[in-house]
Each structure stands twice: as structure tokens, then as C-alpha cells.
XYZ file of C-alpha atoms in Angstrom:
476
model
C -20.757 -6.389 15.119
C -22.895 -3.342 14.421
C -21.577 0.024 15.660
C -24.703 2.182 15.614
C -24.136 5.755 14.508
C -20.446 5.264 13.730
C -18.806 5.440 10.343
C -17.270 2.245 8.992
C -13.801 3.100 7.618
C -12.767 1.139 4.528
C -9.184 1.474 3.287
C -8.449 0.421 -0.292
C -4.881 -0.889 -0.471
C -4.650 -2.750 -3.769
C -2.610 -0.394 -5.966
C 0.933 -0.822 -7.272
C 2.092 2.813 -7.451
C 4.273 2.374 -10.533
C 4.757 6.142 -10.963
C 6.930 6.136 -7.836
C 9.356 3.511 -9.146
C 12.074 2.572 -8.194
C 10.964 3.013 -4.578
C 7.448 1.652 -5.132
C 7.337 -1.843 -6.637
C 4.718 -4.518 -7.185
C 5.801 -6.545 -4.149
C 6.042 -3.461 -1.894
C 4.013 -0.559 -3.315
C 3.892 3.076 -2.260
C 1.143 2.748 0.362
C 3.428 0.506 2.426
C 6.322 2.974 2.329
C 7.158 5.852 4.715
C 7.288 8.510 2.000
C 6.453 11.642 3.971
C 7.332 10.727 7.561
C 8.073 7.827 9.880
C 4.801 5.991 9.151
C 3.755 4.440 5.855
C 0.953 6.039 3.857
C -1.281 3.128 4.893
C -0.518 3.752 8.551
C -1.181 7.474 8.161
C -4.543 6.666 6.569
C -5.432 4.270 9.380
C -4.541 6.833 12.036
C -6.827 9.366 10.335
C -9.830 7.149 11.160
C -8.631 5.758 14.485
C -10.968 7.756 16.761
C -13.266 5.046 18.132
C -15.789 7.645 19.293
C -16.417 8.461 15.619
C -15.347 5.341 13.703
C -15.925 1.590 13.870
C -12.893 -0.750 13.473
C -11.083 -0.506 10.149
C -11.811 -2.776 7.181
C -8.936 -3.046 4.679
C -9.074 -4.508 1.184
C -5.564 -5.587 0.262
C -3.652 -7.504 -2.355
C -3.047 -11.090 -1.239
C 0.714 -10.684 -1.760
C 0.859 -7.802 0.729
C -1.274 -9.344 3.460
C 1.390 -9.921 6.099
C 2.957 -6.476 5.712
C -0.458 -4.797 5.879
C -1.354 -6.795 8.989
C 1.956 -6.037 10.689
C 1.781 -2.307 9.940
C -1.726 -2.084 11.387
C -0.849 -4.249 14.394
C 2.162 -2.067 15.207
C -0.220 0.903 15.551
C -2.614 -0.945 17.813
C -5.307 -1.687 15.207
C -5.701 -5.227 16.500
C -9.417 -5.301 15.632
C -8.910 -4.364 11.969
C -10.379 -6.764 9.418
C -8.382 -7.477 6.254
C -10.143 -8.762 3.139
C -7.847 -10.228 0.485
C -8.529 -9.439 -3.161
C -7.468 -12.463 -5.244
C -7.213 -10.327 -8.410
C -7.363 -6.604 -9.109
C -10.782 -5.418 -10.269
C -10.507 -1.657 -9.592
C -12.378 0.258 -6.919
C -16.063 -0.464 -7.644
C -15.908 -4.232 -6.880
C -13.715 -3.514 -3.844
C -16.311 -1.039 -2.551
C -19.097 -3.546 -3.244
C -17.315 -6.231 -1.217
C -16.807 -3.806 1.665
C -20.459 -2.756 1.589
C -21.635 -6.385 1.575
C -19.400 -7.291 4.531
C -20.542 -4.255 6.542
C -24.218 -4.815 5.638
C -24.113 -8.274 7.234
C -23.689 -6.575 10.634
C -25.303 -3.199 9.953
C -27.445 -2.891 6.814
C -28.095 0.764 7.655
C -24.402 1.495 8.154
C -22.443 4.251 6.433
C -18.916 3.620 5.169
C -16.111 6.046 4.372
C -13.898 4.769 1.526
C -10.305 5.953 1.572
C -7.411 5.127 -0.752
C -4.401 4.043 1.293
C -1.891 6.264 -0.512
C -3.117 9.836 0.038
C -1.593 12.552 2.197
C -3.820 14.919 4.184
C -2.150 17.816 5.941
C -5.079 19.123 8.007
C -6.734 16.259 9.882
C -9.226 18.502 11.686
C -10.513 19.927 8.395
C -10.705 16.404 6.981
C -12.768 15.132 9.913
C -15.066 18.137 9.651
C -15.647 17.299 5.981
C -16.270 13.647 6.902
C -18.922 14.701 9.425
C -20.705 16.818 6.787
C -20.544 13.942 4.294
C -21.857 11.545 6.941
C -24.928 13.740 7.440
C -25.618 13.746 3.682
C -25.157 9.986 3.478
C -27.709 9.516 6.260
C -30.145 11.233 3.885
C -29.390 8.670 1.160
C -26.799 10.638 -0.827
C -23.657 9.076 -2.334
C -20.992 11.559 -1.328
C -17.536 12.319 -2.675
C -15.010 14.884 -1.504
C -13.962 17.781 -3.716
C -10.689 19.466 -2.791
C -10.472 23.224 -3.270
C -7.845 23.601 -6.055
C -4.757 25.642 -5.224
C -3.580 25.795 -8.840
C -4.624 24.782 -12.343
C -3.493 21.166 -12.117
C -3.591 18.859 -15.118
C -2.839 15.846 -12.877
C -6.303 15.538 -11.318
C -9.868 14.985 -12.465
C -12.387 17.657 -11.499
C -15.940 17.837 -10.130
C -18.293 20.648 -11.127
C -20.527 21.699 -8.264
C -24.283 21.788 -8.785
C -27.099 23.077 -6.581
C -26.413 23.603 -2.897
C -27.688 21.073 -0.363
C -27.969 23.354 2.636
C -24.832 22.508 4.582
C -21.554 24.381 4.300
C -19.685 23.219 1.198
C -22.398 20.647 0.371
C -23.615 20.430 -3.241
C -25.133 18.109 -5.756
C -22.661 16.952 -8.399
C -23.252 18.637 -11.737
C -20.684 16.524 -13.578
C -17.314 14.787 -13.357
C -14.584 15.741 -15.837
C -11.359 13.955 -16.742
C -7.861 15.362 -16.302
C -7.877 18.542 -18.438
C -5.238 20.268 -20.527
C -3.579 23.366 -19.065
C -5.949 25.913 -20.612
C -9.042 24.002 -19.514
C -7.650 23.537 -16.010
C -7.092 27.290 -15.776
C -10.667 27.930 -16.863
C -11.899 25.572 -14.138
C -9.833 27.399 -11.540
C -11.029 30.825 -12.737
C -14.708 29.809 -12.677
C -14.672 28.834 -9.000
C -17.214 26.095 -9.751
C -14.818 23.134 -9.857
C -12.959 21.085 -7.263
C -10.331 18.386 -7.582
C -11.754 14.871 -7.482
C -10.171 13.284 -4.410
C -11.341 9.692 -4.981
C -12.657 9.467 -1.398
C -16.299 8.676 -0.655
C -18.939 8.333 2.055
C -21.754 5.911 1.174
C -24.777 4.471 2.971
C -24.211 0.789 2.257
C -27.853 -0.023 1.511
C -28.263 2.783 -1.051
C -24.839 2.212 -2.596
C -25.520 -1.476 -3.204
C -28.980 -0.744 -4.586
C -27.625 1.873 -6.985
C -24.728 -0.321 -8.086
C -27.103 -3.234 -8.639
C -29.258 -1.041 -10.895
C -26.329 0.395 -12.853
C -23.898 -2.573 -12.864
C -25.665 -5.735 -11.720
C -22.805 -8.011 -12.860
C -20.467 -6.406 -10.332
C -22.844 -6.911 -7.428
C -23.688 -10.493 -8.453
C -20.017 -11.513 -8.615
C -19.195 -9.776 -5.336
C -22.138 -11.390 -3.551
C -20.842 -14.806 -4.620
C -17.289 -13.905 -3.600
C -18.392 -12.763 -0.131
C -20.777 -15.693 0.362
C -17.977 -18.118 -0.527
C -15.325 -16.482 1.614
C -13.125 -18.365 4.025
C -10.876 -17.567 6.977
C -7.104 -17.734 6.527
C -5.389 -16.986 9.826
C -6.742 -13.498 10.617
C -7.581 -12.699 6.992
C -10.847 -12.909 5.056
C -10.184 -14.666 1.764
C -12.814 -14.087 -0.950
C -13.930 -16.828 -3.318
C -11.338 -16.242 -6.038
C -13.288 -17.640 -8.977
C -16.397 -15.646 -8.095
C -14.520 -12.371 -7.620
C -12.703 -12.860 -10.924
C -16.112 -12.876 -12.660
C -16.686 -9.250 -11.703
C -16.144 -6.611 -14.379
C -13.316 -4.222 -13.507
C -14.509 -0.657 -13.049
C -13.924 2.395 -10.891
C -16.455 3.838 -8.471
C -16.662 7.002 -10.568
C -17.464 5.199 -13.821
C -19.620 2.458 -12.332
C -21.787 4.637 -10.080
C -20.969 8.275 -9.447
C -21.133 9.541 -13.034
C -24.510 7.830 -13.574
C -26.412 8.181 -10.308
C -28.870 10.968 -9.486
C -27.837 10.774 -5.829
C -24.255 12.058 -6.209
C -23.214 14.808 -3.810
C -19.920 16.541 -3.169
C -18.521 18.049 0.013
C -15.850 20.629 -0.769
C -13.033 21.341 1.654
C -9.401 22.346 1.898
C -7.597 19.768 4.032
C -4.243 20.000 2.200
C -4.752 16.836 0.168
C -2.262 15.185 -2.160
C -2.660 11.814 -3.869
C 1.143 11.337 -4.075
C 0.775 10.311 -7.692
C 4.323 11.106 -8.810
C 7.740 12.184 -7.587
C 6.960 15.861 -8.146
C 4.171 15.559 -5.574
C 6.709 14.400 -2.993
C 8.918 17.373 -3.850
C 5.891 19.602 -3.176
C 5.349 17.966 0.226
C 8.971 17.790 1.354
C 10.949 20.224 3.475
C 13.383 22.085 1.244
C 16.658 23.927 1.665
C 17.234 27.539 0.645
C 17.760 26.491 -2.984
C 14.465 24.609 -3.223
C 16.024 21.146 -2.904
C 14.454 18.198 -1.115
C 17.415 16.092 0.047
C 16.523 12.738 1.619
C 18.992 10.127 2.803
C 22.755 10.116 2.256
C 22.969 12.988 -0.239
C 25.558 15.733 -0.777
C 24.590 18.555 -3.134
C 26.777 21.364 -4.483
C 25.379 24.143 -6.701
C 22.036 22.327 -6.983
C 18.605 23.989 -7.138
C 14.988 22.871 -7.406
C 15.834 19.174 -7.180
C 14.364 16.120 -5.473
C 17.302 13.898 -4.465
C 16.428 10.744 -2.522
C 18.773 7.957 -1.473
C 17.257 4.734 -0.131
C 19.674 1.928 0.763
C 22.200 3.016 -1.859
C 25.742 4.350 -1.640
C 26.399 8.063 -1.342
C 24.562 10.254 -3.861
C 26.702 13.291 -4.733
C 25.218 15.898 -7.086
C 26.841 18.893 -8.766
C 25.349 21.651 -10.910
C 21.856 20.167 -11.257
C 18.646 22.123 -11.852
C 15.050 20.899 -11.399
C 15.884 17.200 -11.553
C 14.511 14.163 -9.756
C 17.072 11.543 -8.693
C 15.973 8.497 -6.707
C 18.533 5.836 -5.795
C 17.793 2.439 -4.268
C 20.086 -0.510 -3.662
C 19.647 -1.812 -7.214
C 18.363 1.053 -9.379
C 18.759 4.799 -10.001
C 16.028 6.912 -11.627
C 16.942 10.301 -13.125
C 14.507 12.668 -14.864
C 13.583 16.336 -15.157
C 11.297 16.945 -12.205
C 8.512 18.151 -14.512
C 8.605 14.814 -16.391
C 9.100 12.473 -13.432
C 5.481 11.260 -13.673
C 6.379 9.670 -17.023
C 8.349 6.948 -15.228
C 5.417 4.615 -15.922
C 6.621 4.320 -19.543
C 10.025 3.169 -18.270
C 8.383 0.646 -15.953
C 6.418 -0.809 -18.870
C 9.613 -1.080 -20.911
C 11.412 -2.827 -18.056
C 8.475 -5.183 -17.628
C 8.660 -6.090 -21.294
C 12.324 -6.908 -20.839
C 11.557 -9.125 -17.845
C 13.565 -6.994 -15.421
C 13.058 -7.988 -11.794
C 13.764 -4.455 -10.553
C 10.140 -3.473 -11.167
C 8.789 -6.273 -8.980
C 10.953 -6.684 -5.896
C 13.376 -4.691 -3.801
C 16.725 -6.102 -2.727
C 15.082 -6.107 0.730
C 12.251 -8.650 0.626
C 9.635 -8.602 3.390
C 8.281 -11.794 4.896
C 5.762 -12.323 7.718
C 8.622 -13.282 10.050
C 10.823 -10.299 9.113
C 12.884 -9.570 5.999
C 15.953 -10.567 4.018
C 18.333 -8.650 1.791
C 20.413 -10.133 -1.012
C 24.000 -8.982 -0.536
C 25.895 -10.826 -3.260
C 25.386 -13.659 -5.702
C 27.673 -15.823 -7.822
C 27.293 -18.903 -10.023
C 26.886 -21.310 -7.102
C 26.499 -19.092 -4.036
C 24.281 -16.394 -2.581
C 24.816 -14.239 0.508
C 21.846 -12.793 2.402
C 21.221 -10.754 5.521
C 18.192 -11.982 7.486
C 16.329 -9.967 10.117
C 13.856 -11.984 12.181
C 11.466 -9.863 14.227
C 10.818 -10.637 17.905
C 8.656 -13.744 18.072
C 9.202 -14.442 14.376
C 9.642 -18.006 13.151
C 10.488 -19.297 9.699
C 8.795 -22.411 8.380
C 10.060 -25.879 9.213
C 11.640 -26.658 5.844
C 14.293 -28.358 3.793
C 16.138 -27.732 0.528
C 17.089 -30.230 -2.117
C 19.727 -28.260 -4.004
C 21.624 -26.122 -1.489
C 23.389 -25.988 1.835
C 23.139 -23.029 4.188
C 25.567 -21.551 6.687
C 24.117 -19.154 9.299
C 26.225 -16.681 11.293
C 24.492 -14.662 14.030
C 25.641 -11.037 14.103
C 23.085 -9.669 16.589
C 20.524 -11.280 18.880
C 19.818 -14.902 19.803
C 18.660 -17.586 17.382
C 16.831 -20.793 18.214
C 17.704 -23.380 15.569
C 16.216 -26.714 14.635
C 18.691 -28.739 12.547
C 17.654 -32.328 11.959
C 16.795 -33.895 15.311
C 18.662 -31.221 17.319
C 17.448 -27.896 18.759
C 19.942 -25.341 20.078
C 20.561 -21.609 20.457
C 23.155 -19.419 18.764
C 24.516 -16.181 20.184
C 26.408 -13.441 18.362
C 29.489 -14.729 16.479
C 28.202 -18.320 16.596
C 27.172 -20.280 13.505
C 25.353 -23.360 12.212
C 25.679 -25.441 9.035
C 22.516 -26.788 7.378
C 23.138 -29.655 4.976
C 21.082 -30.204 1.826
C 17.985 -32.221 2.676
C 18.183 -31.456 6.405
C 14.917 -30.444 8.081
C 15.548 -27.088 9.751
C 13.961 -23.992 11.225
C 15.091 -20.583 12.471
C 13.263 -18.785 15.270
C 13.611 -15.661 17.392
C 12.127 -16.250 20.849
C 13.429 -12.965 22.281
C 12.025 -9.428 22.367
C 14.921 -8.097 20.264
C 15.453 -8.411 16.510
C 17.694 -11.226 15.304
C 20.234 -10.420 12.580
C 22.265 -13.064 10.790
C 24.202 -13.682 7.611
C 23.155 -16.648 5.481
C 25.489 -18.136 2.881
C 23.811 -20.487 0.409
C 25.888 -22.851 -1.741
C 24.457 -25.126 -4.409
C 23.527 -25.639 -8.039
C 20.063 -24.030 -7.622
C 19.475 -21.070 -5.289
C 15.960 -19.793 -6.016
C 13.217 -19.394 -3.415
C 11.151 -22.236 -4.868
C 13.748 -24.701 -3.555
C 11.911 -24.483 -0.229
C 9.801 -27.450 0.853
C 7.722 -26.197 3.770
C 6.804 -28.975 6.164
C 5.142 -26.734 8.748
C 4.393 -23.022 8.488
C 2.755 -20.615 10.942
C 1.601 -18.471 8.008
C 0.041 -21.240 5.888
C 2.196 -20.602 2.835
C 2.601 -23.317 0.250
């Protein structure tokens, strides 16, 4: 439905965030993690554009694998009217923006959208909204607007935008040119000149003009995205694009596909304390620190340590002695250690682990499901022990296994169990045995989380030994 005069917020949530491994992984990337506070980066982004006096309901483009987590995180904040479009394959930001523009244009062809990556941190929301209002005014005049962040230092981690002629409003300019990440000397020259801003990767576009410009500059992208949107289908509350059509789109970024080629590019410069959280050193910059310059997060004890980022997530105690300027990140199944200045190079390690087929780059020990989550505790040749947490109202599929038995022990909450032709409840300290081949289901009908221990025994214990007979979430 059209929302006249309001901005249409579009959140791009398709990235993998490999430079924040081992915390960020393909199945649960950085935008879904609470890296700087209690909320995830996605939730922080959504809250930034939650003012319904200024913004229409949120549109999110997300990886299909992350759909239930994205939906749950938005729902928990009250964004019940958010629309989630599922990208069947990654095609970079230009096709994602084209899909968003096409969906919005169906309701409001004269609408203006604000495109936001889901993994940025903004420290000054008021300054950000002021910049958005200035960009909105330029977009209403047909300009394709990006945000340039006033640089605080000569960073080599960001691309830059050189400002051109002024456009009348405060901090509003034509774009002279975009430049790639520079070396240190060039970055210093940009800072000294005062003519350059960091390229934030955020945009405000009038959908009609954006689509027309993209069609002129990259018609193959628009053609594929039109087919993908026209062939879309509903899947629960999600919008599922035509996968074959979307896969035909060339992969390209908004900068390369449009902004570096168009004559309508404008930049609004501002200082809203922006950080793209691209590497562990960025999180050290953002974190509260002790008197020795250490950011200590989780169960960490440090003695004679200075300038370090020490983070413990779901691991045992991390105890550090005599360290200087290091990054140490511990999870339940991996520990990453590097000089803080080189922590962004973790991507090379991730590629090496991928080549070796290591599962640690893909999944956490804690695996999220639409009904809750499970954590692998221990595994042997013919057994596996898990901890399951079923959220209030959560229900697993009606299923059976060919190769394993299961024994459930409730440790907290109340479980409703289907086992064969029987249905019954289990309280704390009670258990149930599920034989191989038995049709069964686990459900939490209460308003409190259900915690239980599951012991699997059998000659094959992988997740694909699940035959789903009925599933609320339409999984195969």
C-alpha cells in the first residue's frame, strides 16, 4: 500500500561477514549477532527507521537460509508489518536494490527508498535522520543520493567520495568521483584536502529514476529482476523470488552498476559516528575499554594486558597474561588469535578452512531453527547429545527417523509430545523414548522456554535422517 510522502526503508541482509569469523558464520552472519549491545545489528538498523511518521514499513532482502531468524528478530521488536523478500542466490547489491525498487513501485511508482546495509553501526541517530531528510529532498528532485561520512582519520579500510559542486542544501553536493580503498599516503592526502568523505554504502533513491537509470546502464539486471519479481510466490509470510530468473541477473554493486556512471549522483555529507563493522579492530574501536585500552567481553580474566580485544562467546574461561595489541575471540568450537592490526586478514584463514572442508566456517555449535535452537554437546561413534531450546509456542515438525532412536529429558519447562498414537506432557525431570521409525513431535504450548536434553543413538546421526511428515515452516 502506498505511503505518500514517506520514505520506504529497504534493509539489505544478504552478507556473510567472514571477516568477523569465528563469531560470524555463513549460517549465522554478523548482522544477526548482538556485537555492540543487546540487539543484533539487523535489529539496530530496523530501529533506526522505525518512526512511522517518517518511514513506511520495512522491506528486507535476506538470504533464504536466514529467513526465520530475520523474521523472528524483527517480530520481537514489533515490526509485524515488515516484508521479507528472499534472495535465492547472492547477486550483490544492485540486483537487490532493483528488486526492492520494483516491489515498491507496484504500490508507489513515485516512492523514494532508503537503502541500508544491515550490518552498520551509527552512533548519532539524530544526525543520521537529519542527513536522511536532506537526502530525501534531493531524491524528490530526481537525484540518486549516497551518504558520505566525514572522515575522522586517514583510513585505508574504506572507499572515498570526492565532493563536486554544491547543491544548495547543507552538506549537499554532486559527486565528482568515487575512489577505491587507498594506500596510507593517498588516504592522508584525501583527509588533508577536505574534499573527500568515506563512502558509507547507504543510499536514497527515487524508485522511478533509479530503475530508469539502471535500465539504461545495465539492462540485463533490470530484465532479470523484473522476471524474478513477476514470478514471485508467497511462502508463509515471505516473498520468494523466481529463483531461475533472479539467477540470470549479473552480479554487481550499486556503486559499479549505477553510481559511478550516472550524471545524477549526489552525496550528502554528515558525521553520525558511522562504522561498517568490517573487522575485529572496528569492534575494538566501538567497545568500552579499561584503563589499559582493553575491550574485555564475556568470561575473560586479563593480567598485564594492554590494547587487546578479548571476547569469549560460549567458551570456557579465557585467561590472558602479558599480551599487547592482540585480538582473541573464543567460541564453543574455535579460537581466533591475531595482532589487532592484522585481524581483518582473517578472511584468508576462512578461505583456507573452506578449502579443507571445515564445518567451523559454516555453522556454530548452537544452530538456530524457526522453533528455537539446539546445541551439540558431545558426539561419539554411535551417539550424539544435544541441548534443545524450544521457544514459547514453538513446534518441531511431525517427523520420524530411520537410523536412530532418541531419548528426551526435560530440564526446564513443559513439553507436549506426540509419540506414535499417543500425546502426553512432560514436566522437569521427566523423559520420553522415541524408537526408530516412530512418528513423533515436540511442542511447547506454554509462554516459557522449554529446555531439554536429547540423546540420539544409531548408526547414522546426521540432520538429513529427518523425514518431515508435517511442518509449520514448510521445510522439506
